[in-house]
Short mmCIF file of C-alpha atoms and ligand atoms in Angstrom, two decimals:
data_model
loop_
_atom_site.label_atom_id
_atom_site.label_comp_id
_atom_site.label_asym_id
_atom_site.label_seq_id
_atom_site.Cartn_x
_atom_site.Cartn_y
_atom_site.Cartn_z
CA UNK A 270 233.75 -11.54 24.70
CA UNK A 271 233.44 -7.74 24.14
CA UNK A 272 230.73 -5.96 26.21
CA UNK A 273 230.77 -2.57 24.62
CA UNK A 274 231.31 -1.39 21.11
CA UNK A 275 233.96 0.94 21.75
CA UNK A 276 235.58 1.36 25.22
CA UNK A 277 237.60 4.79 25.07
CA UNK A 278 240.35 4.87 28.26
CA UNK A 279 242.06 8.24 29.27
CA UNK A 280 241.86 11.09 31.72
CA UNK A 281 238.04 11.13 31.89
CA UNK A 282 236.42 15.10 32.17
CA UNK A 283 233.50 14.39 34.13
CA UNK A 284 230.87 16.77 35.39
CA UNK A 285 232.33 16.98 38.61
CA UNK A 286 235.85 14.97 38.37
CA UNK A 287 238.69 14.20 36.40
CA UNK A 288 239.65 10.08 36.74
CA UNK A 289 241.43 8.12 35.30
CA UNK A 290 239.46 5.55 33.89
CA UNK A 291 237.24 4.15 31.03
CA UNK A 292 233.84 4.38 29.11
CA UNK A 293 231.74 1.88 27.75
CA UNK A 294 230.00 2.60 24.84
CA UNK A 295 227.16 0.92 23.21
CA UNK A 296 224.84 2.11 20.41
CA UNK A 297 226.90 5.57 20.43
CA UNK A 298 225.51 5.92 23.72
CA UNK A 299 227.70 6.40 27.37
CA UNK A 300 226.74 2.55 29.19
CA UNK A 301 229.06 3.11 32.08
CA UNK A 302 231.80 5.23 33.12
CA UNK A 303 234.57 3.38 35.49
CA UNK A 304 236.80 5.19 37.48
CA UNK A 305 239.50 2.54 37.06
CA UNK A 306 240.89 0.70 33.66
CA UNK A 307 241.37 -2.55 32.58
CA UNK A 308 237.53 -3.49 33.35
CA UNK A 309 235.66 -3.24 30.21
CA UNK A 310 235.64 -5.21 27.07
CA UNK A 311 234.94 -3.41 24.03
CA UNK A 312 234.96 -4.66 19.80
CA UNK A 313 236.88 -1.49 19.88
CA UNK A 314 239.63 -0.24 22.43
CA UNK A 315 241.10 3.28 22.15
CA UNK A 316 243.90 4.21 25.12
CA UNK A 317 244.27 7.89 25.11
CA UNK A 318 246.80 7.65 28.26
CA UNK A 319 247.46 10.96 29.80
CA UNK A 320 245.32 12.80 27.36
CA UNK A 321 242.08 14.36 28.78
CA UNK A 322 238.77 13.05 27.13
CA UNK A 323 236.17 15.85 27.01
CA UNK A 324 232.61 15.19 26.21
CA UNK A 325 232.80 17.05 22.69
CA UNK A 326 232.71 20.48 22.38
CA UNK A 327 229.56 22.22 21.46
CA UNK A 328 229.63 25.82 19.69
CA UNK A 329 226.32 27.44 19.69
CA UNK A 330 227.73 30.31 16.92
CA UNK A 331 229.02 29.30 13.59
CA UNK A 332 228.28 30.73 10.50
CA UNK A 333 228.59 27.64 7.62
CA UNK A 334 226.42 30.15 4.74
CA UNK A 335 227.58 33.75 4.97
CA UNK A 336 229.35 32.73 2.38
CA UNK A 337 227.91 29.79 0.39
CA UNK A 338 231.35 28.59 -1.11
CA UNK A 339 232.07 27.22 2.54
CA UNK A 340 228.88 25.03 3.45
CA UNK A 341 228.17 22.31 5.70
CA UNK A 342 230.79 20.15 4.41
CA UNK A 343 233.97 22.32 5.17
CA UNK A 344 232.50 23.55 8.62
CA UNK A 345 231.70 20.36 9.94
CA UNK A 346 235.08 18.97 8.62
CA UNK A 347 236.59 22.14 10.53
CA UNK A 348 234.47 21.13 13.42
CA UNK A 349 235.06 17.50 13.64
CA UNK A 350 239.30 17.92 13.24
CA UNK A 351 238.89 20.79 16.44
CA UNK A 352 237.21 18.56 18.92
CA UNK A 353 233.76 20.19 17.86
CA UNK A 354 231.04 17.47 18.08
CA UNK A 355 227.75 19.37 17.64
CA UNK A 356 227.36 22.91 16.53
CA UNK A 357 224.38 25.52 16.03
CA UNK A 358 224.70 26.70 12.46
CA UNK A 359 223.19 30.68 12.63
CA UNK A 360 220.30 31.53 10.21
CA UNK A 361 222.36 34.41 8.20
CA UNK A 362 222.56 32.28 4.91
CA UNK A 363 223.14 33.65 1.40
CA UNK A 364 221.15 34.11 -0.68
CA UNK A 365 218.38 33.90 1.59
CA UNK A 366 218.53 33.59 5.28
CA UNK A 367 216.18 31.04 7.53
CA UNK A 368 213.21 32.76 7.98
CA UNK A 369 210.75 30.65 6.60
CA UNK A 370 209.46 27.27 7.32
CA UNK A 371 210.46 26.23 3.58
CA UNK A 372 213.79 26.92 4.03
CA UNK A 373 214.41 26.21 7.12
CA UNK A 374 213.17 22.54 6.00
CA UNK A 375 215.60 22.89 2.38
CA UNK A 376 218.34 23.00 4.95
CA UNK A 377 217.36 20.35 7.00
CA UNK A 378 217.86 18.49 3.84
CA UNK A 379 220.95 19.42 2.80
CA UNK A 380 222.09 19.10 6.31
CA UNK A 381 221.24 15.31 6.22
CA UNK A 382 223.11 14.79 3.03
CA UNK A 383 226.56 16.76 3.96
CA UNK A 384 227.18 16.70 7.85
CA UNK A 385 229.87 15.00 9.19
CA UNK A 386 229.35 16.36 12.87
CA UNK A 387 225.74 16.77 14.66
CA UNK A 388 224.23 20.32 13.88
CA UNK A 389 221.53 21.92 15.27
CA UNK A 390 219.49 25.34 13.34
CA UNK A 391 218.70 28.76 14.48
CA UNK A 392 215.67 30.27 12.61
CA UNK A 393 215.29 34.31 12.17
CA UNK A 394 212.37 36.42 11.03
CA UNK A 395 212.22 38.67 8.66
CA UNK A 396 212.82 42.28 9.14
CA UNK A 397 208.74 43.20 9.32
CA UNK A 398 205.65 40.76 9.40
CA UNK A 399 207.55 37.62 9.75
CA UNK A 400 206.56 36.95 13.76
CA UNK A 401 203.91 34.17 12.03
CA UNK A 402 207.27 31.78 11.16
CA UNK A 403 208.16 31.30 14.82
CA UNK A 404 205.72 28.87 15.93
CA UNK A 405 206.24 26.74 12.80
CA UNK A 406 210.03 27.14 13.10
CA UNK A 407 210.07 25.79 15.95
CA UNK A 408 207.95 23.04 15.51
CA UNK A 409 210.22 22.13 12.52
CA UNK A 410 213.11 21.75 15.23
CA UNK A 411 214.79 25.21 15.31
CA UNK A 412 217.16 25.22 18.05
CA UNK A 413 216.35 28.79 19.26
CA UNK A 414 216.12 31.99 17.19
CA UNK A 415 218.28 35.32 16.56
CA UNK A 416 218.03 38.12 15.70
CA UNK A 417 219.67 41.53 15.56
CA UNK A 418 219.65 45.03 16.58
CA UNK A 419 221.95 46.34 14.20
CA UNK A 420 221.58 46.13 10.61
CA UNK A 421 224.49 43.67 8.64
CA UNK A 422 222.28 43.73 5.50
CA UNK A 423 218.57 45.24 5.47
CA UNK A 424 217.21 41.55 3.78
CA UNK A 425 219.71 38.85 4.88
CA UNK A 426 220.83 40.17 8.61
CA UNK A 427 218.36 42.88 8.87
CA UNK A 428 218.09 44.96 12.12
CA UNK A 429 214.63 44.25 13.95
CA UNK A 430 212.41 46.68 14.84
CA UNK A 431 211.89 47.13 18.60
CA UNK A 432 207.95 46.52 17.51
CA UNK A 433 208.58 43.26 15.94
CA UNK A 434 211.33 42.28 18.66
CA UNK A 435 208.60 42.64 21.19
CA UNK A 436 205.83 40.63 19.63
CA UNK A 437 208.76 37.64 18.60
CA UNK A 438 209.65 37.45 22.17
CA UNK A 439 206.24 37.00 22.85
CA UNK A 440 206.06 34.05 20.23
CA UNK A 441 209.13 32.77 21.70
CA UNK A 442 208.58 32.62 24.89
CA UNK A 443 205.33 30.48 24.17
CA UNK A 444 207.63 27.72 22.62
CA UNK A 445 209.86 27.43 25.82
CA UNK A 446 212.72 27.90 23.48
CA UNK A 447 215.46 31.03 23.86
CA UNK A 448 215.37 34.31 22.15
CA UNK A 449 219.32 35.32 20.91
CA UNK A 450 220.34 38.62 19.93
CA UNK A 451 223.55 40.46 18.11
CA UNK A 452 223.13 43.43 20.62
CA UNK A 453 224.86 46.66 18.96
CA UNK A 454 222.59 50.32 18.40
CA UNK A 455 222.51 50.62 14.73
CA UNK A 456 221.54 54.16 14.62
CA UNK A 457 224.78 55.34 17.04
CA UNK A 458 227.45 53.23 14.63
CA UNK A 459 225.86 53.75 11.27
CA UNK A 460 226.57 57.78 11.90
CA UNK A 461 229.79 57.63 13.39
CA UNK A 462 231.19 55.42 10.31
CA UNK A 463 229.38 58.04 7.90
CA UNK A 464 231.39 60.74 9.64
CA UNK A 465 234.77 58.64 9.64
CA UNK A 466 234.23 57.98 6.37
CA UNK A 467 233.63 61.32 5.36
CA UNK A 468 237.01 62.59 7.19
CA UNK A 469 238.38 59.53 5.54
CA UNK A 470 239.55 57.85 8.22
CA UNK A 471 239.60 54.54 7.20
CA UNK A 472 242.58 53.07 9.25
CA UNK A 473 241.82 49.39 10.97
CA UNK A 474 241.20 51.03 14.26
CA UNK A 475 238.54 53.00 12.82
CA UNK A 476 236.55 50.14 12.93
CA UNK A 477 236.75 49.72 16.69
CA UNK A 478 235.76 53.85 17.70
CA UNK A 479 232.92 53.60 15.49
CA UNK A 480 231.46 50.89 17.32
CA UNK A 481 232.64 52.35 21.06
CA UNK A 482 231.15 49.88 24.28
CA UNK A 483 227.77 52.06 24.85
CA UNK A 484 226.58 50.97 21.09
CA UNK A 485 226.50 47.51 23.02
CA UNK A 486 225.85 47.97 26.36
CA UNK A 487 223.08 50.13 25.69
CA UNK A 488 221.31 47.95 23.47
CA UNK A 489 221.62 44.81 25.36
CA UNK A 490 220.02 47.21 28.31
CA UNK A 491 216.80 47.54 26.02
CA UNK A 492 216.70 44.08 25.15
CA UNK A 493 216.75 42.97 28.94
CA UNK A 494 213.73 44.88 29.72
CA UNK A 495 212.05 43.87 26.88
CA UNK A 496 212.21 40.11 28.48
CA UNK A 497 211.63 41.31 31.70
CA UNK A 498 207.85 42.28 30.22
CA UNK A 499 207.89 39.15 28.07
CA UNK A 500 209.05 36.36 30.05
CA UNK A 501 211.52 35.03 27.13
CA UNK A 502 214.97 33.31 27.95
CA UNK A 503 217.23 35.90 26.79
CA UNK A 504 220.49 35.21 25.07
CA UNK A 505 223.24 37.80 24.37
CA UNK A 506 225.48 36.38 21.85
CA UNK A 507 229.29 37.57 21.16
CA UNK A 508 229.52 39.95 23.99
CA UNK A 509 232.99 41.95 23.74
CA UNK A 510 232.73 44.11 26.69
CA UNK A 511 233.02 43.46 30.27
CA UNK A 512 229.96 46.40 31.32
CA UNK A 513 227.41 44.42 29.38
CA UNK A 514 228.36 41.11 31.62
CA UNK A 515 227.77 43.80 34.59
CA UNK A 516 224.32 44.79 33.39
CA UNK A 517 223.47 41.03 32.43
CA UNK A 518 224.09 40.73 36.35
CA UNK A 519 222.24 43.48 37.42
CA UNK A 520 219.35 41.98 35.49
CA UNK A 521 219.75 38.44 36.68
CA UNK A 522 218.89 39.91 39.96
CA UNK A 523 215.86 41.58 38.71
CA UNK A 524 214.40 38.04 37.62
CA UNK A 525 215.49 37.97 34.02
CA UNK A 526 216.15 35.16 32.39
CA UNK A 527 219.14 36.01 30.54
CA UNK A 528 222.20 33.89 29.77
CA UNK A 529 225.47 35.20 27.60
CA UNK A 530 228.13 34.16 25.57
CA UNK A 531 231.67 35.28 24.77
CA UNK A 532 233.81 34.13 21.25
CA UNK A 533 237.59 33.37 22.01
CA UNK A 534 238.88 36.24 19.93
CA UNK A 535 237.11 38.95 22.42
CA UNK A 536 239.33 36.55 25.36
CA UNK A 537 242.46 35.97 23.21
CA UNK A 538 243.29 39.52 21.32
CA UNK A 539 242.80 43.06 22.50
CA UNK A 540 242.62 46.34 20.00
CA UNK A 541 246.08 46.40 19.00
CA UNK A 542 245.42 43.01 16.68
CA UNK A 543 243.20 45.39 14.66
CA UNK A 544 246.39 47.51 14.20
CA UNK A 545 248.71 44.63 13.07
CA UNK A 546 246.78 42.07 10.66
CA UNK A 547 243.54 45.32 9.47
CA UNK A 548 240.92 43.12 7.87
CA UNK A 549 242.02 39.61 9.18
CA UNK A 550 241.00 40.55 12.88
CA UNK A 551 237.58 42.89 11.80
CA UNK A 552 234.80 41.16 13.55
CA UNK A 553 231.37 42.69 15.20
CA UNK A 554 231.44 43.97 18.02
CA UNK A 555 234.63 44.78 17.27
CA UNK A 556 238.05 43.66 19.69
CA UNK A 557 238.64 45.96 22.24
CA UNK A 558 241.07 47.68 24.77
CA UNK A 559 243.30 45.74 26.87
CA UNK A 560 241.86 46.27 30.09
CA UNK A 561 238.50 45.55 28.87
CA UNK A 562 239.71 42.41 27.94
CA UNK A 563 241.37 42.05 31.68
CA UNK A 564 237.54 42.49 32.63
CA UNK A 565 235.90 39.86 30.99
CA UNK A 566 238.53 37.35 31.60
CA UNK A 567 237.62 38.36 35.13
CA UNK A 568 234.16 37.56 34.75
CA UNK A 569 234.70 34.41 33.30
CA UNK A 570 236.68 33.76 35.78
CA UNK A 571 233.83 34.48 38.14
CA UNK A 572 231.50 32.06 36.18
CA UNK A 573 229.57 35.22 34.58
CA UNK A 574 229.60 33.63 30.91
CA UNK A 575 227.89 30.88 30.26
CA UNK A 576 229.59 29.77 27.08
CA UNK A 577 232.73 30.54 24.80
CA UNK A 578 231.54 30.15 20.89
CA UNK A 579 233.83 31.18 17.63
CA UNK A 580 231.23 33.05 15.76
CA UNK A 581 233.25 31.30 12.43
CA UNK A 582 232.90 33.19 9.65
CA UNK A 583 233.97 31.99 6.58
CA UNK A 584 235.03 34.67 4.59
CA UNK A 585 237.87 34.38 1.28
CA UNK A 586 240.88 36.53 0.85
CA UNK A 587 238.50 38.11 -1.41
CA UNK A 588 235.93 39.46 1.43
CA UNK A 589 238.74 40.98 3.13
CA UNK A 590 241.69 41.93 1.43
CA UNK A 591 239.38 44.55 0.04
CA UNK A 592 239.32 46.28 3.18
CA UNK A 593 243.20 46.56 3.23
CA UNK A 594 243.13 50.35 2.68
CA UNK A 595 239.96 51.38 4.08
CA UNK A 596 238.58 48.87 6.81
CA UNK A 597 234.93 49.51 6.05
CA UNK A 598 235.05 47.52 3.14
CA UNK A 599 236.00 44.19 4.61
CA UNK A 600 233.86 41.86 5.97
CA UNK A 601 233.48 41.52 9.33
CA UNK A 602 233.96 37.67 11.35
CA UNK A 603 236.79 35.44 11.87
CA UNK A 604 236.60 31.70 11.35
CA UNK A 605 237.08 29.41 14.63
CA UNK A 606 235.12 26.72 14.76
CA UNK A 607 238.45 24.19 14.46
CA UNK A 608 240.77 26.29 16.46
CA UNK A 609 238.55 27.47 19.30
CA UNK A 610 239.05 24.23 21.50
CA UNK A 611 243.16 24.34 20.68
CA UNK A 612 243.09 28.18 21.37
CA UNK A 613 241.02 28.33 24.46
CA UNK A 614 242.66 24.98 26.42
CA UNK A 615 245.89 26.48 25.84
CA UNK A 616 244.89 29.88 27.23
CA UNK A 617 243.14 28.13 30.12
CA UNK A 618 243.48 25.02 31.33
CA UNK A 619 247.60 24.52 30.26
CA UNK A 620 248.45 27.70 31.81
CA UNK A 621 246.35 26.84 35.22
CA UNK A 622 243.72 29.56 34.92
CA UNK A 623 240.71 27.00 34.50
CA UNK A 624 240.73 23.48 35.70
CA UNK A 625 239.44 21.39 32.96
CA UNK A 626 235.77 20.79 34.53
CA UNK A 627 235.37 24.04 34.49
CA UNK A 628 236.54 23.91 30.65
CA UNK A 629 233.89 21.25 29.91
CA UNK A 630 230.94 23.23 31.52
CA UNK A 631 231.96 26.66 28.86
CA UNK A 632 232.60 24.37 25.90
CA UNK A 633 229.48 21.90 26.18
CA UNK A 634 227.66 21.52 29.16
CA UNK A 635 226.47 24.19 29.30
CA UNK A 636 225.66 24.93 25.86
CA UNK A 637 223.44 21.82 25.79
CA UNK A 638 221.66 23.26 29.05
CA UNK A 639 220.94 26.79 28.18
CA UNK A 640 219.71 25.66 24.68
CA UNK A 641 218.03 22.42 26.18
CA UNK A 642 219.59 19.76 23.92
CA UNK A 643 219.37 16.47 25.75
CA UNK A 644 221.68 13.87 25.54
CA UNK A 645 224.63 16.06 25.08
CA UNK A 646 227.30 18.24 26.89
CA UNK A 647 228.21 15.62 29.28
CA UNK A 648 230.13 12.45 29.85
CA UNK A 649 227.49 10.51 31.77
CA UNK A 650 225.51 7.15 31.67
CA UNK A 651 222.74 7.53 28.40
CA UNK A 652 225.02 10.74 27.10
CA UNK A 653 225.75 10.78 23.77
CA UNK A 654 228.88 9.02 23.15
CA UNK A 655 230.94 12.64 22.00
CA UNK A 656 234.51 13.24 22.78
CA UNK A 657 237.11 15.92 22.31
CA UNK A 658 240.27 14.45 23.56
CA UNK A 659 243.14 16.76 23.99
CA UNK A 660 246.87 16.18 24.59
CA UNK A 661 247.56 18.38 26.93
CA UNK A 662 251.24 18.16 26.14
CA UNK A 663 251.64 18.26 22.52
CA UNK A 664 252.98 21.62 21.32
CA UNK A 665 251.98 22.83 17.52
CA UNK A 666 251.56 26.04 15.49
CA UNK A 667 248.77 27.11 13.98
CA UNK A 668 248.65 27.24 10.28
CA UNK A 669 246.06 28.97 9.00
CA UNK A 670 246.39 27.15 5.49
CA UNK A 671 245.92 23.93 6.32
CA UNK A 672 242.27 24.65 7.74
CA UNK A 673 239.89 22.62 6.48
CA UNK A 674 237.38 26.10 6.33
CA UNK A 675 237.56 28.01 2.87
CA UNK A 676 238.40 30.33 5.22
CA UNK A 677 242.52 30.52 5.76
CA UNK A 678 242.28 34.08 7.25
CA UNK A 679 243.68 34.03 11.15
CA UNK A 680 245.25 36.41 13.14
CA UNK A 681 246.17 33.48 15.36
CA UNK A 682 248.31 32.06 12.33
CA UNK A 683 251.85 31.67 13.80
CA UNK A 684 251.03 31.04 17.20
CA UNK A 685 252.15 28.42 19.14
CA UNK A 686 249.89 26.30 21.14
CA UNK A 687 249.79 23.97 23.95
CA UNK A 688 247.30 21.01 23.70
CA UNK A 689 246.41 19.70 20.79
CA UNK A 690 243.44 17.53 19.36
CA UNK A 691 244.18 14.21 18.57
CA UNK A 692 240.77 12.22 18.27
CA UNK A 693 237.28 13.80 18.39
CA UNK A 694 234.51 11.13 18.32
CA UNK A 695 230.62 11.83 17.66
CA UNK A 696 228.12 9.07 18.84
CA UNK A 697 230.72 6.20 19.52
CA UNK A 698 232.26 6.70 15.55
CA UNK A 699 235.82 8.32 14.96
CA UNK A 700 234.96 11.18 13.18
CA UNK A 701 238.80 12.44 13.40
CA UNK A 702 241.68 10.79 14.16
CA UNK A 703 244.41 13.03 14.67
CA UNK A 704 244.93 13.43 11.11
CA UNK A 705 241.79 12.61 8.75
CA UNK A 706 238.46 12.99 8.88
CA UNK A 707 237.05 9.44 9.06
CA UNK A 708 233.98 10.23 8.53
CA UNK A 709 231.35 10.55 4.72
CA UNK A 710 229.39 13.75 4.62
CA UNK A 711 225.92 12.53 5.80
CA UNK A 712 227.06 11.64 9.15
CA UNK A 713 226.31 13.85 10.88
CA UNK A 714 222.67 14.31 12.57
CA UNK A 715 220.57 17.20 12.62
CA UNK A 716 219.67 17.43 16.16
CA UNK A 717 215.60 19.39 16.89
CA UNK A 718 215.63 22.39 19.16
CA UNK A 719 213.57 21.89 22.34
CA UNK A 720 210.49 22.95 21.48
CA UNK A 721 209.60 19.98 19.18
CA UNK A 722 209.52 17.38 21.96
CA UNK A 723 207.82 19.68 24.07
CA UNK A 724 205.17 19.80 21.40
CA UNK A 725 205.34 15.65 21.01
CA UNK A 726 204.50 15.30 23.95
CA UNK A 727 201.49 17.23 23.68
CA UNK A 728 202.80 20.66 26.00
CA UNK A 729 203.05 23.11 23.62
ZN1 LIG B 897 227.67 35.59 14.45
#
C-alpha cells in the first residue's frame, strides 16, 4: 500500500548534501527524505535518475504588471516551465502601482484567480505622505516593501524623498519585515542623459555612461546609513557593480543589517551586449564593463550576494524597438523569470564554478530566509513539497519565441545551454512537466510576508 502521495527519486540537493535518494511527500508537504531508493511507497512515483532535484527556485524580483498585457498568468506560466516555484511579484503595476491597502488587496484577488505558481507581494508608498500604508500593508501580507531612489515615473515608480525614506524605514522596521531599494542618484543620471541627449548621442552605450558606477554606489552609501540610524533590514536589489558589494561589506561590519541581490544578466553579459542587440539588453542599472563583471562573479564567489533574481520585465517589441535609433526611448528590463535557472546552472554548476548546494542556497534558500517565508527554500522534513529538477546533461538553445512571457525579447536568444528543466513541481502537484504546464490558473497560492504571523500571534 502507498505511504506517500508522491515519492519523487533523483539526485537530491539538500541543504548540506547531494544523495542519491528519495522524498516522501504527503499533503504537498516533505514527510521524509531517504538517502537511499527503493524504500518508499508513493500513489505517485516520479524517477528523475541522474537529474538533480532542487527545492524550487525562488525569485524575489519579477515584474508581472509593468506592462499589464503580461499578468499573472504568463509570468507564472514562465515561472513554473523554468523551475521557478514561488516568486515576489514587485509593486510597479500599471496603471497604478501597490501603494495602498485597496489595491494591494484587488491583487490579492486576482492573484488567487490566475496563479499557477506560489507568489508572494511587495507593497510601495507613494512618492509623499504615503508612510501611513505600511503598517496596513503589511498586515495585509506584503512580503517586504521597495522603493526607489531614482525616478522611473514620478506616479508609478516615483523616486522617494530621503525625508519620506527615513520615516518608512522607521515604519518598517517596526513590522520586522525588510526595507528594498533600486539604489541609483537620480539627480547625477537625469543631467548627464539631458546633456547626451542634447549632443545627440543616443547610441546603445549611451545608456551605460549616463548611469556610470558612483550613481549606484553612492546612493546605496546613503541608504546604508540611513538603516544604520533606523534599525531596518536593508535590501539592495539588482546590484550591477562589484564596489557597491564592497561598501555593503564595509557596512556589515558596522552592524547593518543589509543583505543584496544580483540579476543573472549583470553575471552573464558585460557592456559590449549593449553594443550588439541596443534596446534588447537596456536594463537599470545598466550592464557594465568586463572586469566589473570579473568582480562580482568574484564576490559571489566569496558568498557576498545573497541571492541571484531576473528582475523580468515584460516589455513588447513595441517598448523597445522604439529605442532602436536613440536608446533613451526604450524601456529599460529584460524578462528572466523562465530562463534564469537554465542560464545560471549552466554558467555555474555545469562548468564547476558552484557546486549545486551552493546553487540551492542563491536560488531559494536563501531567498526564503532573508525575506522570512517559512516553509520554503529547502528540501527538508515539513518543507514545502517544491522542486526544480534539472538535467544536468541535456543540451538546448534558447529560443526566445517560444517563451511563455509576452515578452520574446532576449539577448540570450541563440545561446546554447547546458542543463535543462524537465519537471518543476509546487506543493507535491506537477506544475510542469518538461513540456506543458499541468497546471489551471488559480493554483497557485499567494503566500503573506512575515509580518502577518508576527502580528497573529499577537507580537506586532
Ligand atoms: Zn526591478
Amino acid at each position: 500500500m502507498a505511504t506517500f502521495d508522491l515519492v519523487v527519486r533523483g539526485k537530491l540537493v539538500l541543504e548540506n548534501e547531494v544523495a542519491s535518494g528519495e522524498i516522501g511527500v504527503k499533503n504537498g508537504k516533505v514527510e521524509t527524505v531517504s538517502r537511499e531508493r527503493g524504500t518508499l511507497t508513493g500513489a505517485r512515483e516520479l524517477d528523475f535518475g541522474a537529474s538533480y532535484v532542487f527545492p524550487g527556485f525562488i525569485d524575489a524580483h519579477v515584474h508581472c504588471f509593468s506592462n499589464p498585457q503580461e499578468g499573472f498568468i504568463a509570468t507564472s506560466a514562465a515561472a513554473a516551465a523554468g523551475g521557478v516555484t514561488t516568486f515576489f511579484d514587485m509593486p510597479y503595476d500599471l496603471p497604478h502601482p501597490v501603494n495602498h491597502l485597496e489595491q494591494f488587496k484587488r491583487k490579492v484577488a486576482q492573484l488567487e484567480q490566475e496563479a499557477m505558481v506560489d507568489i508572494c507581494l511587495w507593497g510601495t508608498i507613494a512618492k509623499t505622505g504615503g508612510t501611513d500604508q505600511i503598517i496596513p500593508l503589511a498586515e495585509a501580507g506584503a512580503v517586504a516593501f521597495k522603493m526607489s531612489t531614482f525616478e522611473t515615473d514620478a506616479y508609478r515608480f516615483p523616486r522617494i524623498p530621503d525625508s519620506e525614506i527615513l520615516k518608512a524605514m522607521e515604519l518598517i522596521q517596526s513590522t520586522g519585515l525588510v526595507a528594498a531599494f533600486h539604489s541609483e542618484n537620480d539627480e547625477i543620471i537625469a543631467d548627464l542623459i539631458a546633456e547626451y541627449k542634447k549632443a545627440n548621442k543616443v547610441y546603445p552605450r549611451a545608456h551605460m555612461e549616463t548611469r556610470p558606477p558612483v550613481t549606484e554606489t553612492s546612493a546605496v552609501l546613503k541608504l546604508m546609513e540611513f538603516a544604520y540610524w533606523t534599525g531596518v533590514k536593508l535590501h539592495i536589489v539588482h546590484v550591477s557593480h562589484p564596489r557597491t558589494i564592497d561598501l555593503i561589506k564595509l557596512f556589515r561590519n558596522l552592524g547593518v543589517h543589509v543583505t543584496c541581490e544580483t540579476c543573472y544578466p549583470y553575471l552573464l553579459l558585460d557592456v559590449r551586449a549593449l553594443d550588439e542587440f541596443g534596446p534588447k539588453a537596456k536594463n537599470n542599472p545598466p550592464l557594465r564593463n568586463p572586469e566589473e563583471v570579473r568582480g562580482l562573479w568574484e564576490h559571489l564567489h566569496a558568498g557576498h550576494i545573497d541571492m541571484i533574481t531576473s528582475d523580468h520585465a515584460p516589455w513588447g517589441a513595441e517598448h523597445k524597438d522604439i529605442g532602436k535609433e536613440n536608446i533613451f526611448l526604450a524601456a529599460s528590463g529584460l524578462p528572466g523569470v523562465e530562463i534564469i535557472g537554465p542560464l545560471m546552472f549552466d554558467s555555474t554548476v555545469a562548468k564547476g564554478r558552484l557546486t549545486p548546494v551552493q546553487f540551492a542556497r542563491l536560488m531559494s534558500q536563501n531567498p526564503a530566509e532573508v525575506f522570512q517565508i517559512p516553509g520554503k527554500g529547502k528540501i527538508a522534513v515539513g518543507y514545502d513539497a517544491d522542486f526544480a529538477v534539472i538535467n544536468p546533461e541535456e543540451k538546448w538553445t534558447l529560443d526566445e519565441t517560444k517563451f511563455r512571457s509576452r515578452s520574446k525579447m532576449s539577448p540570450f536568444h541563440g545561446k546554447q545551454v547546458q542543463g535543462k528543466v524537465v519537471h518543476t513541481i509546487v506543493r507535491g502537484t506537477t506544475v510542469f512537466d518538461g513540456q506543458e504546464i499541468t497546471v489551471t490558473p488559480g493554483f497557485g497560492h499567494f503566500v503573506p510576508g512575515a509580518a502577518v504571523k508576527k502580528s497573529a500571534s499577537g507580537r506586532m
